Short mmCIF file of C-alpha atoms and ligand atoms in Angstrom, two decimals:
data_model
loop_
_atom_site.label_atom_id
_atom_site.label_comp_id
_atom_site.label_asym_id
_atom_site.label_seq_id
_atom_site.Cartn_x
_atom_site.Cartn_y
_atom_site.Cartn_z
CA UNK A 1 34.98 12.35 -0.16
CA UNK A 2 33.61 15.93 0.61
CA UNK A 3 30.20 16.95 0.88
CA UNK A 4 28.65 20.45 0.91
CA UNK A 5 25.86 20.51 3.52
CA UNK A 6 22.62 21.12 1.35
CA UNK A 7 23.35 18.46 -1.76
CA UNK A 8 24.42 15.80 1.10
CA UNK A 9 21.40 13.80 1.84
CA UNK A 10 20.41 13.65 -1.95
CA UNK A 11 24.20 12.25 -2.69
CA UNK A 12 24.38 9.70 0.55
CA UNK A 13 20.94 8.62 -0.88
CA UNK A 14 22.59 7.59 -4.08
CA UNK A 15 25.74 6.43 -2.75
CA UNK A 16 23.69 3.85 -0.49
CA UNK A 17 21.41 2.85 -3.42
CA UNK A 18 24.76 1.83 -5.29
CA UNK A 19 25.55 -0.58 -2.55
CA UNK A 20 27.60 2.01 -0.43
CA UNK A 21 31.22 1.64 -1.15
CA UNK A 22 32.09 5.25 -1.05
CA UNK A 23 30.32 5.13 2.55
CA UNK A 24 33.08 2.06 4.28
CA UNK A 25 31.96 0.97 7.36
CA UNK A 26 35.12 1.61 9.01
CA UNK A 27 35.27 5.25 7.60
CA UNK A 28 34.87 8.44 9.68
CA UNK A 29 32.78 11.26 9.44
CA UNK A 30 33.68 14.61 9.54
CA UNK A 31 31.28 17.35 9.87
CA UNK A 32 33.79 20.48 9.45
CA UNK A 33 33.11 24.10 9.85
CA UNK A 34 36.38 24.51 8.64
CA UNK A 35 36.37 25.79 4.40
CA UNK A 36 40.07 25.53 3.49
CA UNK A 37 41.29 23.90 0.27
CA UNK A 38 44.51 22.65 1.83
CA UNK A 39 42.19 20.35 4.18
CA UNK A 40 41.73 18.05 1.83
CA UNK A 41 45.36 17.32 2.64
CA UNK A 42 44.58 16.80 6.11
CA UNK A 43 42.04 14.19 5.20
CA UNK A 44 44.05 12.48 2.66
CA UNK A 45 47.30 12.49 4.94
CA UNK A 46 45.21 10.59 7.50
CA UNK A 47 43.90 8.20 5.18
CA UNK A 48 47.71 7.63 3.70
CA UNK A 49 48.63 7.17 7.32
CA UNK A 50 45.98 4.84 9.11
CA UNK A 51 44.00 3.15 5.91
CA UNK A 52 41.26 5.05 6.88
CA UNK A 53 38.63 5.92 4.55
CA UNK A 54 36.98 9.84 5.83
CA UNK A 55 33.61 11.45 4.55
CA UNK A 56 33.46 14.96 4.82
CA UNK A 57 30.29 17.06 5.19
CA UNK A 58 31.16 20.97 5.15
CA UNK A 59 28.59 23.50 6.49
CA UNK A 60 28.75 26.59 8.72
CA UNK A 61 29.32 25.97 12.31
CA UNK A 62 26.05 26.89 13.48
CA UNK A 63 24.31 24.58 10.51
CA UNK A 64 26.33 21.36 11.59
CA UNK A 65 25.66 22.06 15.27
CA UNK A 66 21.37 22.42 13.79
CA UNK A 67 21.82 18.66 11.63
CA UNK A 68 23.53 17.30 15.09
CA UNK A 69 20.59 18.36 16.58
CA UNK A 70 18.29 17.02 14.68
CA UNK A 71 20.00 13.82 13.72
CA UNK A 72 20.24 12.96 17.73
CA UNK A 73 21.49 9.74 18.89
CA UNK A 74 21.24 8.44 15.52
CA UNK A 75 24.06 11.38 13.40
CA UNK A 76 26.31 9.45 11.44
CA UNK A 77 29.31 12.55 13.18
CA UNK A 78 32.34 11.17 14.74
CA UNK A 79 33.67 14.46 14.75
CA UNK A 80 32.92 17.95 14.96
CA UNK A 81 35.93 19.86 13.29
CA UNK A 82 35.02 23.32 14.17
CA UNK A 83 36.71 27.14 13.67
CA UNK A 84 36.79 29.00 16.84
CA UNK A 85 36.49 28.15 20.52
CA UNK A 86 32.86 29.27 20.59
CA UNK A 87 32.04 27.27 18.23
CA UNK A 88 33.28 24.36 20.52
CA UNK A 89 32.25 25.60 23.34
CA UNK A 90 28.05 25.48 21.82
CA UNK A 91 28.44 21.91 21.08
CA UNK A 92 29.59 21.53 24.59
CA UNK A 93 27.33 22.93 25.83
CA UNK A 94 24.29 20.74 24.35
CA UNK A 95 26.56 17.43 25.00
CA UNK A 96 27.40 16.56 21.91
CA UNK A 97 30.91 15.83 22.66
CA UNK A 98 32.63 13.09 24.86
CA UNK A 99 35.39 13.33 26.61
CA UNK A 100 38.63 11.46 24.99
CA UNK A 101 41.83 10.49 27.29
CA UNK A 102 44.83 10.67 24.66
CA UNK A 103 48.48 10.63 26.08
CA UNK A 104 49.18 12.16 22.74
CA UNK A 105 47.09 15.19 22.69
CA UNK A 106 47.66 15.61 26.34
CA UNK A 107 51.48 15.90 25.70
CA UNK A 108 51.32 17.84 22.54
CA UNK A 109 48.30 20.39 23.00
CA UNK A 110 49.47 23.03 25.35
CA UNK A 111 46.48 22.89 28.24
CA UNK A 112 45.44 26.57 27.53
CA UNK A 113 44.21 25.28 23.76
CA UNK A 114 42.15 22.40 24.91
CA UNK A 115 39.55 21.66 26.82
CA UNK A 116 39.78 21.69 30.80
CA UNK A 117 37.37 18.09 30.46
CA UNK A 118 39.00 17.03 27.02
CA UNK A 119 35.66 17.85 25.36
CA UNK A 120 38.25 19.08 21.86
CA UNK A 121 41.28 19.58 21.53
CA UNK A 122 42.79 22.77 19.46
CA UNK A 123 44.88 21.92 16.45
CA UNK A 124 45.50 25.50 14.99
CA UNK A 125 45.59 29.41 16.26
CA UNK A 126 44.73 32.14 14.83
CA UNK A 127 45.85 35.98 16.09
CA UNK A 128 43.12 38.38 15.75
CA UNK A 129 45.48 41.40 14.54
CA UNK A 130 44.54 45.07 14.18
CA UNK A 131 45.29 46.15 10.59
CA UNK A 132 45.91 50.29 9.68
CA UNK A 133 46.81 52.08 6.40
CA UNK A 134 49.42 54.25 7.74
CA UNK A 135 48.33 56.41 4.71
CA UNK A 136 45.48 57.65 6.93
CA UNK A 137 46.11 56.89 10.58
CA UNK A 138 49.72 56.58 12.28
CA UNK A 139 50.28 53.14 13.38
CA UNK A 140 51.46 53.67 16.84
CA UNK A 141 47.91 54.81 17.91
CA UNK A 142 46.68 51.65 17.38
CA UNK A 143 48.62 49.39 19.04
CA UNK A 144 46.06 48.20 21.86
CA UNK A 145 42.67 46.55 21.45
CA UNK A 146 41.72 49.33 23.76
CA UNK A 147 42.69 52.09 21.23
CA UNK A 148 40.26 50.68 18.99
CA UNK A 149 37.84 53.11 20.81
CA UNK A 150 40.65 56.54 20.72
CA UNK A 151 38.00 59.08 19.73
CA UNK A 152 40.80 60.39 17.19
CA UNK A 153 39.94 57.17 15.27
CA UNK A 154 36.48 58.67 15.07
CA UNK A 155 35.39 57.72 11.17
CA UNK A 156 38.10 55.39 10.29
CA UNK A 157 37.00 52.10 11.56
CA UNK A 158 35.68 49.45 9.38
CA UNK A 159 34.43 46.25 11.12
CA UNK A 160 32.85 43.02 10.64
CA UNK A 161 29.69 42.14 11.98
CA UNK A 162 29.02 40.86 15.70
CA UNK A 163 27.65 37.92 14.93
CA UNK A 164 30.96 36.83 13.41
CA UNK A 165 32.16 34.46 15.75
CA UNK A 166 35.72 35.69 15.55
CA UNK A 167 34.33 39.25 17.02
CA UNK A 168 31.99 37.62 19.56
CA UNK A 169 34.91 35.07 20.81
CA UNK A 170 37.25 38.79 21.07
CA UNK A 171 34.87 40.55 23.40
CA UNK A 172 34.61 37.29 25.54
CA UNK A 173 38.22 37.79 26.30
CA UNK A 174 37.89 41.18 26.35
CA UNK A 175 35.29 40.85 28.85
CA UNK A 176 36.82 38.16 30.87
CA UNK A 177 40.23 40.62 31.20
CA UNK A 178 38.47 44.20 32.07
CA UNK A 179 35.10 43.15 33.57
CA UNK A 180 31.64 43.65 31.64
CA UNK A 181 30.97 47.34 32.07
CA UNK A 182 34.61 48.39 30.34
CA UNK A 183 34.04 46.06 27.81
CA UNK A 184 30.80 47.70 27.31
CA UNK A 185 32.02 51.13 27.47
CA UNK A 186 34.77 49.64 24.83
CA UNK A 187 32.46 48.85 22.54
CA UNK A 188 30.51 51.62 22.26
CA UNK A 189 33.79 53.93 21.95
CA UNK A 190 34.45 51.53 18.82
CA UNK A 191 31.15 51.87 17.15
CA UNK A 192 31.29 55.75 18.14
CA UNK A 193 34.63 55.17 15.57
CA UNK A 194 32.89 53.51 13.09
CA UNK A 195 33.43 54.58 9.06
CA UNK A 196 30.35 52.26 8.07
CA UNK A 197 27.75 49.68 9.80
CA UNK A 198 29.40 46.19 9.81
CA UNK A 199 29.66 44.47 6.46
CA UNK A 200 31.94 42.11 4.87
CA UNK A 201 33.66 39.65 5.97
CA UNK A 202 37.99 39.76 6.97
CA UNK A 203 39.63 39.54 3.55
CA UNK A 204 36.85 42.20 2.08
CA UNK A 205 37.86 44.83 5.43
CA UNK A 206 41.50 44.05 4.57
CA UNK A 207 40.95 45.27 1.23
CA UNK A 208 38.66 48.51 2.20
CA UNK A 209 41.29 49.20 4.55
CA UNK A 210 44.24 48.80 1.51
CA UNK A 211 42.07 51.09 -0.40
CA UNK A 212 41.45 53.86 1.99
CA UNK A 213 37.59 52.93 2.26
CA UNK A 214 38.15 53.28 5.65
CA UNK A 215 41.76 53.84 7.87
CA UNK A 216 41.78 50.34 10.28
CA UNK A 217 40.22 47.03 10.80
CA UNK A 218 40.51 43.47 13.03
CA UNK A 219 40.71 40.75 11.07
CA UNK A 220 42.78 37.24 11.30
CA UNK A 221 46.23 36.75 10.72
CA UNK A 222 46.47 34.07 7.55
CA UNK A 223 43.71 36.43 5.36
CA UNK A 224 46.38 38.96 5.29
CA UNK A 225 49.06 36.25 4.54
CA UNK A 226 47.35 35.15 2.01
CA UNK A 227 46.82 38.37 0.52
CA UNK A 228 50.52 38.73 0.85
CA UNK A 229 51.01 35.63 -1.13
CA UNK A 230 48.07 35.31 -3.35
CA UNK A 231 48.82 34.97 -7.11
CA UNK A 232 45.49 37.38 -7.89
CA UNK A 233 46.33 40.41 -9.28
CA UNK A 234 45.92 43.20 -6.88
CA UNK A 235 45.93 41.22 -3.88
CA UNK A 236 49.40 41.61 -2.99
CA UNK A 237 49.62 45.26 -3.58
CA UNK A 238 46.69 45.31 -1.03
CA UNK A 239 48.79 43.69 1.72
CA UNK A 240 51.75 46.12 1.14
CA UNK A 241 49.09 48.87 1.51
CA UNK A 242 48.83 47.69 5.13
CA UNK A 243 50.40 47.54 8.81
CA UNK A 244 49.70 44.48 10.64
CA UNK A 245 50.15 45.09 14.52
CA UNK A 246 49.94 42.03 17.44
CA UNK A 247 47.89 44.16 19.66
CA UNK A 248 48.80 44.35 22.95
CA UNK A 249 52.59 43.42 23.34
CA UNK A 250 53.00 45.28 26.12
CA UNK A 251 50.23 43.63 28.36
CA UNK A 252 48.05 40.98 28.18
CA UNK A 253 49.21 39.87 24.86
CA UNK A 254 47.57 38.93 21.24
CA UNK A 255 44.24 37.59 21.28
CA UNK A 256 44.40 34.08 19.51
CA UNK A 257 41.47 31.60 18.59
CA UNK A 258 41.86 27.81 17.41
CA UNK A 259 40.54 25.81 14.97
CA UNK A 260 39.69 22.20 17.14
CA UNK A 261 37.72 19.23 17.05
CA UNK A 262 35.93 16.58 19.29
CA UNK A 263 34.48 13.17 19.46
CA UNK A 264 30.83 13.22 19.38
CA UNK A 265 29.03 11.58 22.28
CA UNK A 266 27.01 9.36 19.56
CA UNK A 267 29.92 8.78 17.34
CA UNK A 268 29.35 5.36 15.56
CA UNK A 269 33.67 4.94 15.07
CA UNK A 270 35.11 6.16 18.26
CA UNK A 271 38.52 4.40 18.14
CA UNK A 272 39.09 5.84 14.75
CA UNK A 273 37.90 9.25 15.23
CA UNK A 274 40.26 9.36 18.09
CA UNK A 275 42.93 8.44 15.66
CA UNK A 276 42.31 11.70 13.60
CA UNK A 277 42.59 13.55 16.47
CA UNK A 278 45.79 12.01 17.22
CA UNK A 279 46.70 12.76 13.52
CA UNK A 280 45.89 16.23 13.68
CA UNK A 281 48.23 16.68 16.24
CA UNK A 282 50.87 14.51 14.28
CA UNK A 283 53.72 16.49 13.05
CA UNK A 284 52.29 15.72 9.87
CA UNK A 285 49.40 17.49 10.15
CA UNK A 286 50.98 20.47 12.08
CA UNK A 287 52.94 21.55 9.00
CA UNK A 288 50.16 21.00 6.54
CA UNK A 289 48.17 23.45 8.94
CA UNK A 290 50.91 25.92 8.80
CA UNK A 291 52.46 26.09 5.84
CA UNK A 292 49.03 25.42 3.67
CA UNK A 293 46.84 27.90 4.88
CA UNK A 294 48.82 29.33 7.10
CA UNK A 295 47.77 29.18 10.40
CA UNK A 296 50.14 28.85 13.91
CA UNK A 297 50.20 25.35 14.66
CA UNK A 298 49.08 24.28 18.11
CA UNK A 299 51.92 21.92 18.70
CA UNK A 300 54.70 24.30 20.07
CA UNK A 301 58.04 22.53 18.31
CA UNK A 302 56.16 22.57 14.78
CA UNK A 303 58.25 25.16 12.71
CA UNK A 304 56.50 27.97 11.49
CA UNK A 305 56.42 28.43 7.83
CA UNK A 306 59.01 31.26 6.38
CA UNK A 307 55.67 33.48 5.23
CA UNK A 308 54.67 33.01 9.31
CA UNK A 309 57.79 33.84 10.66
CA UNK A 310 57.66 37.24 8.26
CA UNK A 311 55.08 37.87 10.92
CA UNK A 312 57.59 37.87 13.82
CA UNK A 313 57.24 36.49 17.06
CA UNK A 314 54.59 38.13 19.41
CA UNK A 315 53.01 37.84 23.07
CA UNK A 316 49.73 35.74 22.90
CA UNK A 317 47.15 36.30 25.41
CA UNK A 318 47.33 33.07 27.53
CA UNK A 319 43.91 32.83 28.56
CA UNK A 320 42.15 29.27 28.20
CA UNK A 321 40.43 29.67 25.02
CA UNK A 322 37.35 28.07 26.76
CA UNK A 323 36.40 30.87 28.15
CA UNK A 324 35.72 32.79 25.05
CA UNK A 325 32.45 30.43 24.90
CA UNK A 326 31.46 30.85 28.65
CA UNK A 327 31.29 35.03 27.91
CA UNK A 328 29.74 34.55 24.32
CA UNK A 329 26.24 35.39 25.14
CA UNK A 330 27.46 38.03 27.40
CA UNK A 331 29.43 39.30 24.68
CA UNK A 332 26.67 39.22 22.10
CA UNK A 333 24.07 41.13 24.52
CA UNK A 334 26.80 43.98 25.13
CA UNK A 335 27.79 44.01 21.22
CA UNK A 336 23.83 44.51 20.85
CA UNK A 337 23.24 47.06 23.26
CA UNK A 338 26.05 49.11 22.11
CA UNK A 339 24.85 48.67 18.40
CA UNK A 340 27.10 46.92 16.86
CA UNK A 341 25.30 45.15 14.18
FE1 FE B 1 38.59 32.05 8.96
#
């Protein structure tokens, strides 16, 4: 069952009035930040495998961390399925999680995708890749995160907002790899390149960028495979419009995010919301993750799907992605100072 965030209370009202079957007492609950149609695959694999029943409520990240809140000791949440390490890390940070000693996900999670305390585990990446029509600006200028802020790219930059946790999560790395006051001095450079204020969100800057709105963008790999692959007229054409470049091959190596969950400190089914975290590790779930919507799964012997191995192979940064949360409000103060909106 799947939920959207604002018509949930009305429908667990109803369900509960009925006598509750839909609502098993054995069944999990997933609050997920995570808005992909192939998920429901996830949740119905799991159920197929284990017999157990799973309620999902969707919502924004920040809005599910706000109803954990407020729920308290009494939120129905066994798990917080979450996009983005900063994302994680908040929860963390107000205690929401409890640690969860698995043999499996210790074996199959490499150590730099999960939490140093086992607070979540990452089941996903995602490479934040720097996209260029090579109509306007010649790829090999653009092959660094720091050449984001080349004053020859002056006018041709199109970028999301900084509040987008993807950008905010970037900068923490950033920051964590060259020290605060180049970061800072990077970002300005980048606004200094800017084409427009921040709008959109990364499949709308792939497309501005396709159309020569505006010369080069960041946005995450699997929008611009599924541009590549979409059945919407237009969509494809956009993608061949574009470069796609793993910044930073020659150094530190492609930032990369994760989509990851945790057991909540309060979570009424423990054992079983374990078992989903298990699952999502499963092989199973690995190539559901990467060969429905296309993102790198977490457990290195997975195979990537043929559309991800079009991508190539590429250097990923190996920083713990933990540390993309302890540098968020850092990164968000520097983002603001410099003016990016
Ligand atoms: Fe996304």
């Amino acid at each position: 069952m799947r939920l959207t965030l604002s018509a949930t209370c009305a429908i667990i009202a109803v369900v509960l009035a009925q006598g509750g079957s839909a609502l098993a007492a054995d069944a999990i609950n997933i609050y997920s930040a995570r808005h992909y149609e192939s998920d429901d695959l996830l949740y119905d694999g799991f159920q197929d495998a284990t017999g157990i029943p799973v309620n999902v409520i969707e919502g924004e990240g920040p809005e599910l961390l706000a109803r954990m809140r407020a729920e308290g000791k009494n939120s129905p949440a066994d798990v917080f399925l979450a996009v983005d390490a900063g994302n994680l890390w908040l929860a963390e940070k107000e205690n929401l999680f409890q640690p969860v000693q698995s043999k499996a996900l210790n074996d199959r999670i490499p150590a730099s995708l999960r939490n140093p305390k086992n607070l979540w585990f990452g089941f996903s990446t995602r490479a934040r890749m720097i996209f260029v029509n090579p109509s306007r600006v010649d790829p090999k200028l653009v092959q660094t995160y720091e050449s984001l802020a080349d004053p020859r790219l002056k006018g041709k930059i199109c970028m999301r907002s900084s509040s987008a946790i993807y950008n905010l999560s970037l900068l923490g790395a950033l920051i964590e790899h060259w020290g605060p006051q180049k970061a800072e001095q990077w970002v300005k450079g980048v606004v200094a390149n800017f084409a427009r204020s921040p709008q959109g969100a990364d499949t709308t800057l792939l497309q501005s960028v396709a159309a020569g709105e505006c010369a080069v963008t960041l946005a995450n790999h699997y929008y611009y495979v599924r541009l590549q692959t979409s059945r919407v007229r237009g969509e494809q054409d956009a993608a061949k419009k574009l470069t796609p470049i793993f910044p930073d091959q020659d150094s530190t190596g492609t930032h990369v995010n994760i989509s990851g969950a945790g057991v909540m400190a309060s979570a009424p089914h423990k054992a079983n919301a374990i078992k989903f975290l298990e699952y999502m590790a499963s092989d199973k779930a690995q190539n559901i993750v990467a060969n429905a919507n296309y993102e790198f799964p977490a457990v290195t012997s997975t195979p990537r799907s043929k559309e991800l191995a079009t991508l190539g192979e590429f250097k990923i940064d190996p920083l713990n992605v933990a540390t993309y949360g302890v540098n968020q409000a850092q990164a968000q103060a520097i983002f603001d100072r410099a003016g990016w909106r």
